[in-house]
Tab-separated table of C-alpha atoms and ligand atoms in Angstrom:
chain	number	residue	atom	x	y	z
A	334	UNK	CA	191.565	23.908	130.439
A	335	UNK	CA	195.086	23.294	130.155
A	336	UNK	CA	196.814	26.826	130.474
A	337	UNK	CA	200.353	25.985	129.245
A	338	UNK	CA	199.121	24.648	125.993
A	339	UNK	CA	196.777	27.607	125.639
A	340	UNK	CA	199.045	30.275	126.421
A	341	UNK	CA	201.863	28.651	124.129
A	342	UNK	CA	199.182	28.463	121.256
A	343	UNK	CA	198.774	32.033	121.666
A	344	UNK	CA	202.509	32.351	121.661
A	345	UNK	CA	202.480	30.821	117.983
A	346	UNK	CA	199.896	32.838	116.739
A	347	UNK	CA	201.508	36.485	118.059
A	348	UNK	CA	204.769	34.620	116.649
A	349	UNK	CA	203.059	34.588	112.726
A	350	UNK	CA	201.995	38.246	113.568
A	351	UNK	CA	206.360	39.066	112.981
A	352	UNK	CA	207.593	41.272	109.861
A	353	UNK	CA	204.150	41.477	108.889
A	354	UNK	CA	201.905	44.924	107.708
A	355	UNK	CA	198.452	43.791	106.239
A	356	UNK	CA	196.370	41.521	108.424
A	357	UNK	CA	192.880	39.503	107.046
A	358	UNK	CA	190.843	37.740	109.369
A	359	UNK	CA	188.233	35.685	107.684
A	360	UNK	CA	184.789	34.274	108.961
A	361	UNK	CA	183.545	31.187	107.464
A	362	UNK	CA	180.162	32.031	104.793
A	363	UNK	CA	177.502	33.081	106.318
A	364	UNK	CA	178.983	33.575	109.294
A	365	UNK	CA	177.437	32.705	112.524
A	366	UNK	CA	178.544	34.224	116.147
A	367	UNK	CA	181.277	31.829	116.950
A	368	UNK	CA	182.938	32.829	113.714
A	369	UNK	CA	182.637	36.508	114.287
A	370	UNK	CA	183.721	36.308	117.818
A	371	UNK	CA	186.737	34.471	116.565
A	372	UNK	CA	187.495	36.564	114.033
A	373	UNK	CA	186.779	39.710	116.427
A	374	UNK	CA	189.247	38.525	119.135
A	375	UNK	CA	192.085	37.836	116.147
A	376	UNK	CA	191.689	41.300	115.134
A	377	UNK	CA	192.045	42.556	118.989
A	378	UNK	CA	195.135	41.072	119.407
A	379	UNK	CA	196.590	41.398	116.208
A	380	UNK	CA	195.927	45.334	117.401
A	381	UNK	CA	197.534	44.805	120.423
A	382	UNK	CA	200.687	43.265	119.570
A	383	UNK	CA	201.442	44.791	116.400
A	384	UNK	CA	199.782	48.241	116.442
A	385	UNK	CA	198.329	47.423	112.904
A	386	UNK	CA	194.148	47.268	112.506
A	387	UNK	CA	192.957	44.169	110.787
A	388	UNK	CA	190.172	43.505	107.909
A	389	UNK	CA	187.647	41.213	109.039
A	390	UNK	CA	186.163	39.536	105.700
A	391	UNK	CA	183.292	37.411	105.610
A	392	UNK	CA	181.650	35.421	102.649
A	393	UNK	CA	178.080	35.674	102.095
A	394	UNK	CA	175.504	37.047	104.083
A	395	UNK	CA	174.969	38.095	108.194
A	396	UNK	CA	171.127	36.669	107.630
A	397	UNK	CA	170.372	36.181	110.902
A	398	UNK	CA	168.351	38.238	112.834
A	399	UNK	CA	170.056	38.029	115.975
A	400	UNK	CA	173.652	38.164	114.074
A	401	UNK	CA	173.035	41.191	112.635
A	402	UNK	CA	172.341	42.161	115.971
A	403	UNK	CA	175.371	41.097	117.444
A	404	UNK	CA	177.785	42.740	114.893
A	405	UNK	CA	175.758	46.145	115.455
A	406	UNK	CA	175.818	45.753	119.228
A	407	UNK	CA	179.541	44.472	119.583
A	408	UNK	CA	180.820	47.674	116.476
A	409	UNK	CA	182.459	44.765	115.099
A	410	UNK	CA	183.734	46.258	111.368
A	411	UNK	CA	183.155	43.377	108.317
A	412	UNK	CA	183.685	43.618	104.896
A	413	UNK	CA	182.415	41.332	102.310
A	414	UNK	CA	185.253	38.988	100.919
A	415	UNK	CA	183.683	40.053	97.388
A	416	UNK	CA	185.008	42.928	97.927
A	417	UNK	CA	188.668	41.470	99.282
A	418	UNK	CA	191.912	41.318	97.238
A	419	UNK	CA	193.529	38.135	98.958
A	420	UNK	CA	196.813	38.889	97.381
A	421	UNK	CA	197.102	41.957	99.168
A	422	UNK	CA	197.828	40.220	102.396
A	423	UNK	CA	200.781	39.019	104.163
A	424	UNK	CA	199.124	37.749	107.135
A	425	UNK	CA	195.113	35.810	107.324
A	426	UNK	CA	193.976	33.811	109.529
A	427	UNK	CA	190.409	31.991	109.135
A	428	UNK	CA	188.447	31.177	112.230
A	429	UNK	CA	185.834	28.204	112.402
A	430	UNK	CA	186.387	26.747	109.488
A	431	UNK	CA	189.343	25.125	107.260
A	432	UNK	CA	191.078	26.218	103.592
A	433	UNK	CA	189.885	23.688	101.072
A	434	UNK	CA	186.175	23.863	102.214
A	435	UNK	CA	184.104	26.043	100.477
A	436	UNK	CA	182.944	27.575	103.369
A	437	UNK	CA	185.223	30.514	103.025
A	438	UNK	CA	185.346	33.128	100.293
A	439	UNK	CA	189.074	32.404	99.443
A	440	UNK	CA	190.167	31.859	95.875
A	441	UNK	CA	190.866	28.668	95.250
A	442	UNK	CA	194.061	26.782	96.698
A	443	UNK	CA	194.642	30.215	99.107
A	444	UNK	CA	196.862	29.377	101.886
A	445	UNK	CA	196.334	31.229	104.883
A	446	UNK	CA	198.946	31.768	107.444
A	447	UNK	CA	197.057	30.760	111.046
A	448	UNK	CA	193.667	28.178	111.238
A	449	UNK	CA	191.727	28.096	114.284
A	450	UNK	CA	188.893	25.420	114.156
A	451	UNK	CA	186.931	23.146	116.271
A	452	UNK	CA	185.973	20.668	113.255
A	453	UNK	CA	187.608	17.599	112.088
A	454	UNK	CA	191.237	18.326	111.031
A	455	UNK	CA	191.758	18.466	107.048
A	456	UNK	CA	194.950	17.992	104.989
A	457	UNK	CA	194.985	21.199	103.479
A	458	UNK	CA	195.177	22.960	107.037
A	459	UNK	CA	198.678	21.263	107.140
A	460	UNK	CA	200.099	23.431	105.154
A	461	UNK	CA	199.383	26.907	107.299
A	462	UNK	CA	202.301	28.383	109.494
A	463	UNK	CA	200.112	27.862	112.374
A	464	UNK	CA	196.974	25.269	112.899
A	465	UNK	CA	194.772	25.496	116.179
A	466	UNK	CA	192.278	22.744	115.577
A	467	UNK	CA	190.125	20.870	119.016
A	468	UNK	CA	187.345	19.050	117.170
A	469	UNK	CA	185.933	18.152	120.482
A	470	UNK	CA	185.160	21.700	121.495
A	471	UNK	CA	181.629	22.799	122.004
A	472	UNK	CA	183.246	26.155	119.893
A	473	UNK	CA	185.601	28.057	118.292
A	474	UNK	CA	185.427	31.057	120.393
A	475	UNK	CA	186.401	28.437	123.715
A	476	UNK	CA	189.827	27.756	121.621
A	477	UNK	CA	190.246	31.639	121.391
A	478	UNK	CA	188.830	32.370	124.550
A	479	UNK	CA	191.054	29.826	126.557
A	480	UNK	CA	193.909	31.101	124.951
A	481	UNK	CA	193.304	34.653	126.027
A	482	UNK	CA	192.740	33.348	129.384
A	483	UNK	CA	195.762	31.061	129.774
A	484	UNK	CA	198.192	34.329	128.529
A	485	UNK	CA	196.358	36.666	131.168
A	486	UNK	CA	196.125	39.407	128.864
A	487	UNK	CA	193.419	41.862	129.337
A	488	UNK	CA	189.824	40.976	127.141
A	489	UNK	CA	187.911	43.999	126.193
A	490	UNK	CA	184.013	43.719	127.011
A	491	UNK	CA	183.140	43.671	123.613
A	492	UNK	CA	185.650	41.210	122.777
A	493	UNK	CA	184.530	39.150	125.850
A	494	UNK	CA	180.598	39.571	124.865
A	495	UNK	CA	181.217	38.112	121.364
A	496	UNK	CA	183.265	35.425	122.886
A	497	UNK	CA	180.574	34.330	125.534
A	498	UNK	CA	177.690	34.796	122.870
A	499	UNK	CA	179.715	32.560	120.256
A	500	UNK	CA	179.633	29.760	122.495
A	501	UNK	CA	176.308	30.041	124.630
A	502	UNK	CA	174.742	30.548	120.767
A	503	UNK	CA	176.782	27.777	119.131
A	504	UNK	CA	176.316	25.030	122.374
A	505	UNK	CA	172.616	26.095	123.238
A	506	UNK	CA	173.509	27.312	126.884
A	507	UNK	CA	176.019	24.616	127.173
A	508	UNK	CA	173.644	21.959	126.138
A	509	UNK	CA	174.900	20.229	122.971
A	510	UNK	CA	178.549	19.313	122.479
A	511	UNK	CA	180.206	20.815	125.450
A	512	UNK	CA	183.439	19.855	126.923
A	513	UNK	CA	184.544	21.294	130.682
A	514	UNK	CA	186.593	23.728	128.782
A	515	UNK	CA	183.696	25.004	126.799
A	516	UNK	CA	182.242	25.577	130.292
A	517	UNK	CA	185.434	27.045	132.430
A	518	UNK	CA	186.040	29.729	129.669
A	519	UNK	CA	182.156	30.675	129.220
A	520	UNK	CA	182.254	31.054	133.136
A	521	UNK	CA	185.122	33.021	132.978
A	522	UNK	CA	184.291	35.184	129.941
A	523	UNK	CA	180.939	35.650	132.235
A	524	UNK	CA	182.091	37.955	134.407
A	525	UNK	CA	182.978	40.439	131.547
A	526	UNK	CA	179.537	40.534	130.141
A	527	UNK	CA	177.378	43.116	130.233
A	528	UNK	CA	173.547	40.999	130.212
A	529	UNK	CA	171.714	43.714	128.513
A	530	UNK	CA	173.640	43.327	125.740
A	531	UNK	CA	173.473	40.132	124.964
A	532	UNK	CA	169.685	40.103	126.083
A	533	UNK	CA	169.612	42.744	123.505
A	534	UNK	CA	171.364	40.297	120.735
A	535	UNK	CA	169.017	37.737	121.988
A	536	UNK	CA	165.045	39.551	121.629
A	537	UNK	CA	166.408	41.233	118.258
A	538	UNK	CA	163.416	41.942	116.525
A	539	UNK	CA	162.499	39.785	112.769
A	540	UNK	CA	161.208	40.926	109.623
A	541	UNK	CA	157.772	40.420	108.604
A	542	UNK	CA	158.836	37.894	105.869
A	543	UNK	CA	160.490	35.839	108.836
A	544	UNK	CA	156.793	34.698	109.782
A	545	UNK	CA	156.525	33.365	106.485
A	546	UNK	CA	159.798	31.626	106.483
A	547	UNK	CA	158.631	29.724	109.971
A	548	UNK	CA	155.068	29.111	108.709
A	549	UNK	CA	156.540	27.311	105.778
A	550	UNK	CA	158.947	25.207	107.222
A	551	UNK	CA	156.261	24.078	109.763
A	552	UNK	CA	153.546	23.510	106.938
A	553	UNK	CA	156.033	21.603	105.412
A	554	UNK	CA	157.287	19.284	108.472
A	555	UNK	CA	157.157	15.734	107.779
A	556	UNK	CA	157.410	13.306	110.821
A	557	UNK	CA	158.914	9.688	109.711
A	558	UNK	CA	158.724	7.843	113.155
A	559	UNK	CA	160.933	9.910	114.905
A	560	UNK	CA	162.444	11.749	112.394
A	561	UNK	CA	161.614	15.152	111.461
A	562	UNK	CA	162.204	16.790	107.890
A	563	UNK	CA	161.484	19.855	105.998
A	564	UNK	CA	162.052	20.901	102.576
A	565	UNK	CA	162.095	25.096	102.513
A	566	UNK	CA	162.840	25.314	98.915
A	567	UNK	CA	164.370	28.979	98.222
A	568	UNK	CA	165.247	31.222	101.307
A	569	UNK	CA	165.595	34.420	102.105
A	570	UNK	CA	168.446	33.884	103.763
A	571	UNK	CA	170.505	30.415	104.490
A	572	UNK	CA	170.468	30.796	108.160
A	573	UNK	CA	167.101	29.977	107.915
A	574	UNK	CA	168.023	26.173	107.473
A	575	UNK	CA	170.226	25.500	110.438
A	576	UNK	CA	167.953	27.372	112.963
A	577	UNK	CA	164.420	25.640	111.539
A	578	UNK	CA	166.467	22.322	112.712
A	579	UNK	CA	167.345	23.246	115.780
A	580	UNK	CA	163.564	24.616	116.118
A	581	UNK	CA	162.134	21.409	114.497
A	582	UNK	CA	163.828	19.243	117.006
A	583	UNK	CA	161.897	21.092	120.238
A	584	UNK	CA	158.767	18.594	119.088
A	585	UNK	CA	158.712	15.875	121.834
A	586	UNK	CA	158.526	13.717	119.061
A	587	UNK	CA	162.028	14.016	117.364
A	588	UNK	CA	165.093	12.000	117.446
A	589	UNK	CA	166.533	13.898	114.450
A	590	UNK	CA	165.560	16.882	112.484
A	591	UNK	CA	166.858	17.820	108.796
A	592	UNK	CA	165.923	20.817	106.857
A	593	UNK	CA	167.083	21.922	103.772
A	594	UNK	CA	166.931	25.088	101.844
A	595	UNK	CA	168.134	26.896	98.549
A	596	UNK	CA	170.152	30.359	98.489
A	597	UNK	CA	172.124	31.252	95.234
A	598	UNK	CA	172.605	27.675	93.577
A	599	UNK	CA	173.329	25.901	96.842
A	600	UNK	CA	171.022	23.373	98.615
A	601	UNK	CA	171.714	23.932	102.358
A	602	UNK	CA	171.861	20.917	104.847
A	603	UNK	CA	171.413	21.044	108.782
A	604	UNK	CA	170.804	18.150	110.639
A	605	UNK	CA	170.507	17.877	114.207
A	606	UNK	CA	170.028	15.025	116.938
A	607	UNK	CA	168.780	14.559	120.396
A	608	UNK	CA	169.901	10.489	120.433
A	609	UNK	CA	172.815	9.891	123.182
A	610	UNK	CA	175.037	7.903	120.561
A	611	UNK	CA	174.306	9.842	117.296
A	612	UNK	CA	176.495	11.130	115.362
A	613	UNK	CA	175.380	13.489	112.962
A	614	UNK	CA	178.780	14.785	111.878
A	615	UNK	CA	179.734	11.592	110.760
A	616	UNK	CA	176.386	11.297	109.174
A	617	UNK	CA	176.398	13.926	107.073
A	618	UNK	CA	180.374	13.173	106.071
A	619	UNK	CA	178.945	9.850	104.739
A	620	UNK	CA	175.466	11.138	102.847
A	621	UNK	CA	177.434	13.929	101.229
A	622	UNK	CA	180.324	11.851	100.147
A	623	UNK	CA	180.781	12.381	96.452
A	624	UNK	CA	178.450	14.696	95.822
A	625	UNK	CA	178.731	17.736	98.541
A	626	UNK	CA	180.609	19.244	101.110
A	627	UNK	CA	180.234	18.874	104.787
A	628	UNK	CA	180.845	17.541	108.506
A	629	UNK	CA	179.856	18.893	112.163
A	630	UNK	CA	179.301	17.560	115.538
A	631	UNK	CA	177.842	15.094	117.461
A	632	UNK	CA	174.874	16.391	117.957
A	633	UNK	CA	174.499	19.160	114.877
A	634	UNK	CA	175.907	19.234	111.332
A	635	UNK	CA	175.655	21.109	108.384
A	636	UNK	CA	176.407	20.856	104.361
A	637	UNK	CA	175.738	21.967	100.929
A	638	UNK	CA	175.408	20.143	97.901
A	639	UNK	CA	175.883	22.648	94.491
A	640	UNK	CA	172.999	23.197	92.377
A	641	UNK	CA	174.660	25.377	89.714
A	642	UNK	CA	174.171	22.787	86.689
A	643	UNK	CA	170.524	22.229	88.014
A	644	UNK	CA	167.237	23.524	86.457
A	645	UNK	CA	164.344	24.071	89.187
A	646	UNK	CA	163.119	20.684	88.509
A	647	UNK	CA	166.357	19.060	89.349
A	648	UNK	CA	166.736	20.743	92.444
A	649	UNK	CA	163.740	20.090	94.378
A	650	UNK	CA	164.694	16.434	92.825
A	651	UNK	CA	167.971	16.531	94.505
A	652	UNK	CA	166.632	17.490	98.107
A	653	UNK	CA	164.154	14.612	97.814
A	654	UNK	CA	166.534	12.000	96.779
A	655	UNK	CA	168.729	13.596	99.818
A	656	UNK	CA	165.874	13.745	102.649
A	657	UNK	CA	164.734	10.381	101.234
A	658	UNK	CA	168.544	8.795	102.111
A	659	UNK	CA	168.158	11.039	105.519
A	660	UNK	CA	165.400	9.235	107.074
A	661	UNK	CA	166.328	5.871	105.674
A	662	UNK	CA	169.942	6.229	107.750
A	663	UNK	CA	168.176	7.675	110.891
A	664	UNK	CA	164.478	5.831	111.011
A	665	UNK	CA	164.760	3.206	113.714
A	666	UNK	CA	165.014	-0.578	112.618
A	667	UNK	CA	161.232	-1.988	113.001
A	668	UNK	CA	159.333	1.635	113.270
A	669	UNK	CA	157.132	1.576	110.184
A	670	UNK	CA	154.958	3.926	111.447
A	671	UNK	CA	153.917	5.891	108.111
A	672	UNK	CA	155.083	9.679	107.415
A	673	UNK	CA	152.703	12.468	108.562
A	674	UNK	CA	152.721	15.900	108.245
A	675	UNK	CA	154.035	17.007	111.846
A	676	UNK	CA	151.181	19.601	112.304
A	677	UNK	CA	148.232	17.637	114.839
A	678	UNK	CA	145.170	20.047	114.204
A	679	UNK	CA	143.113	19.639	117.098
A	680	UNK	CA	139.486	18.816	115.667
B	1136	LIG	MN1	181.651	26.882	115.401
């Protein structure tokens, strides 16, 4: 952790706070905890240096169980960005994401005044007042995090809990894309967390129809040498896809795991990797290229491909055609083992 840099990046972004009145802090779609933390730490010190009480916006649904959870536990206020009128702003900032994705509920071409990301930089974020971007961060909420470390200011527990959770949640316990900073400011955010609470976010309870969800995304598991895929079709709710891939990949079997899944006219891509020099960022960059939108980490990546034009047929066409290109980019050179389901019944 470099403290200078930190505490002069929190500098700039109290410095975009000047002369301005009404403050937007947007999550990226779907939002998971490291974009809520974000977001919830933005508003905290846009309240503390300015007096004024920031929107937190947030484009389409908190699905997952444990999210929910967290934004009920933590009293952290969102509004859907359905609901937002951009214009009305003079200051946003976006957390976890980039303008010129469609990952965020802005119109299109919006501008916002401060990015803070841990993905691959993109043009478009050049043109902000003020661009925080450390692709090699385990998270988002360590880039926050360190900087409210670095400045000394005081972090209120709740602030501090959503911090910790965003990156234990988004690096597994520290176990998938984690850098030494990712692991001084989780230590440090530590000591501010009460454990019930986040045990509490943790053991949130699921629906009934969440059984189903699992039971068809392991009925439909497909194991291609080492490579593990599942088509869900429609879901309930998108988070579904990313955390079936990280739950796919626990088989002892699996290099790589890909799921996919439909919510409202988009086909939803996770991918996720075990293999020392994967990279499934870059992977899904190159599968998606002309036809979708996407990028990650080494180890975990996510991406959408739009369906709007595309009857029923045509979708579960276009996953196919996908998870077909999948395992032919990840299936090791000379394993020809044939695909199986990934169930073993014991006789
Ligand atoms: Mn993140």
């Amino acid at each position: 952790m470099d403290r200078e840099i930190a505490a002069a990046r929190l500098d700039r972004v109290v410095d975009a706070f000047q002369g301005k009145e009404r403050f937007l802090v947007q999550t990226h779609n779907n939002p998971d905890p490291d974009s809520i933390a974000c977001a919830y730490a933005i508003r905290y010190l846009v309240q503390r240096y300015t007096g004024h009480t920031a929107v937190i916006a947030f484009g389409g649904i908190v699905g997952r169980s444990e999210n929910r959870a967290m934004v009920r536990e933590l009293d952290i206020p969102m509004v859907p960005g359905s609901l937002i009128d951009y214009s009305e702003y003079d200051f946003t900032a976006v957390c976890d994401t980039q303008p010129g994705t469609n990952y965020t509920s802005f119109p299109d071409g919006f501008v916002p005044t401060v990015v803070i990301d841990h993905h691959a930089p993109r043009e478009e974020s050049l043109g902000c007042a003020v661009c925080i971007i450390e692709p090699g961060y385990g998270a988002t909420s360590t880039l926050v995090g360190e900087m409210l470390i670095a400045k000394g200011i005081p972090i209120p527990a709740d602030v501090a809990m959503g911090l910790f959770y965003g990156i234990k949640s988004e690096t597994q316990d520290l176990g998938r894309d984690t850098t030494e900073t990712d692991v001084e400011v989780y230590t440090e955010l530590e000591k501010l967390v009460d454990r019930r609470i986040i045990s509490r976010i943790e053991s949130e309870r699921v629906p009934r129809e969440y059984f189903f969800d699992l039971l068809k995304a392991i009925e439909g598991a497909v194991l291609s040498g080492d490579v593990v895929t599942s088509e869900l079709g429609p879901v309930r709710v998108p988070d579904m896809v990313p955390e079936m891939a990280d739950f796919l990949l626990r088989a002892d079997c699996a290099r790589w795991t890909c799921v996919t899944g439909v919510f409202q006219d988009l086909l939803y891509i996770s991918m996720r990797t075990n293999g020392e020099d994967s990279d499934a960022g870059a992977l899904m960059l190159r599968l998606l290229a002309n036809r979708g939108s996407g990028g990650g980490h080494p180890s975990m990546a996510g991406g959408q491909i739009n369906l709007v034009d595309q009857d029923a047929e045509g979708r579960v066409a276009t996953s196919i055609a996908f998870m077909a290109e999948f395992v032919a980019e990840t299936r090791r050179q000379g394993d020809d083992r044939e695909a199986e389901p990934l169930i073993l019944r014991i006789p």
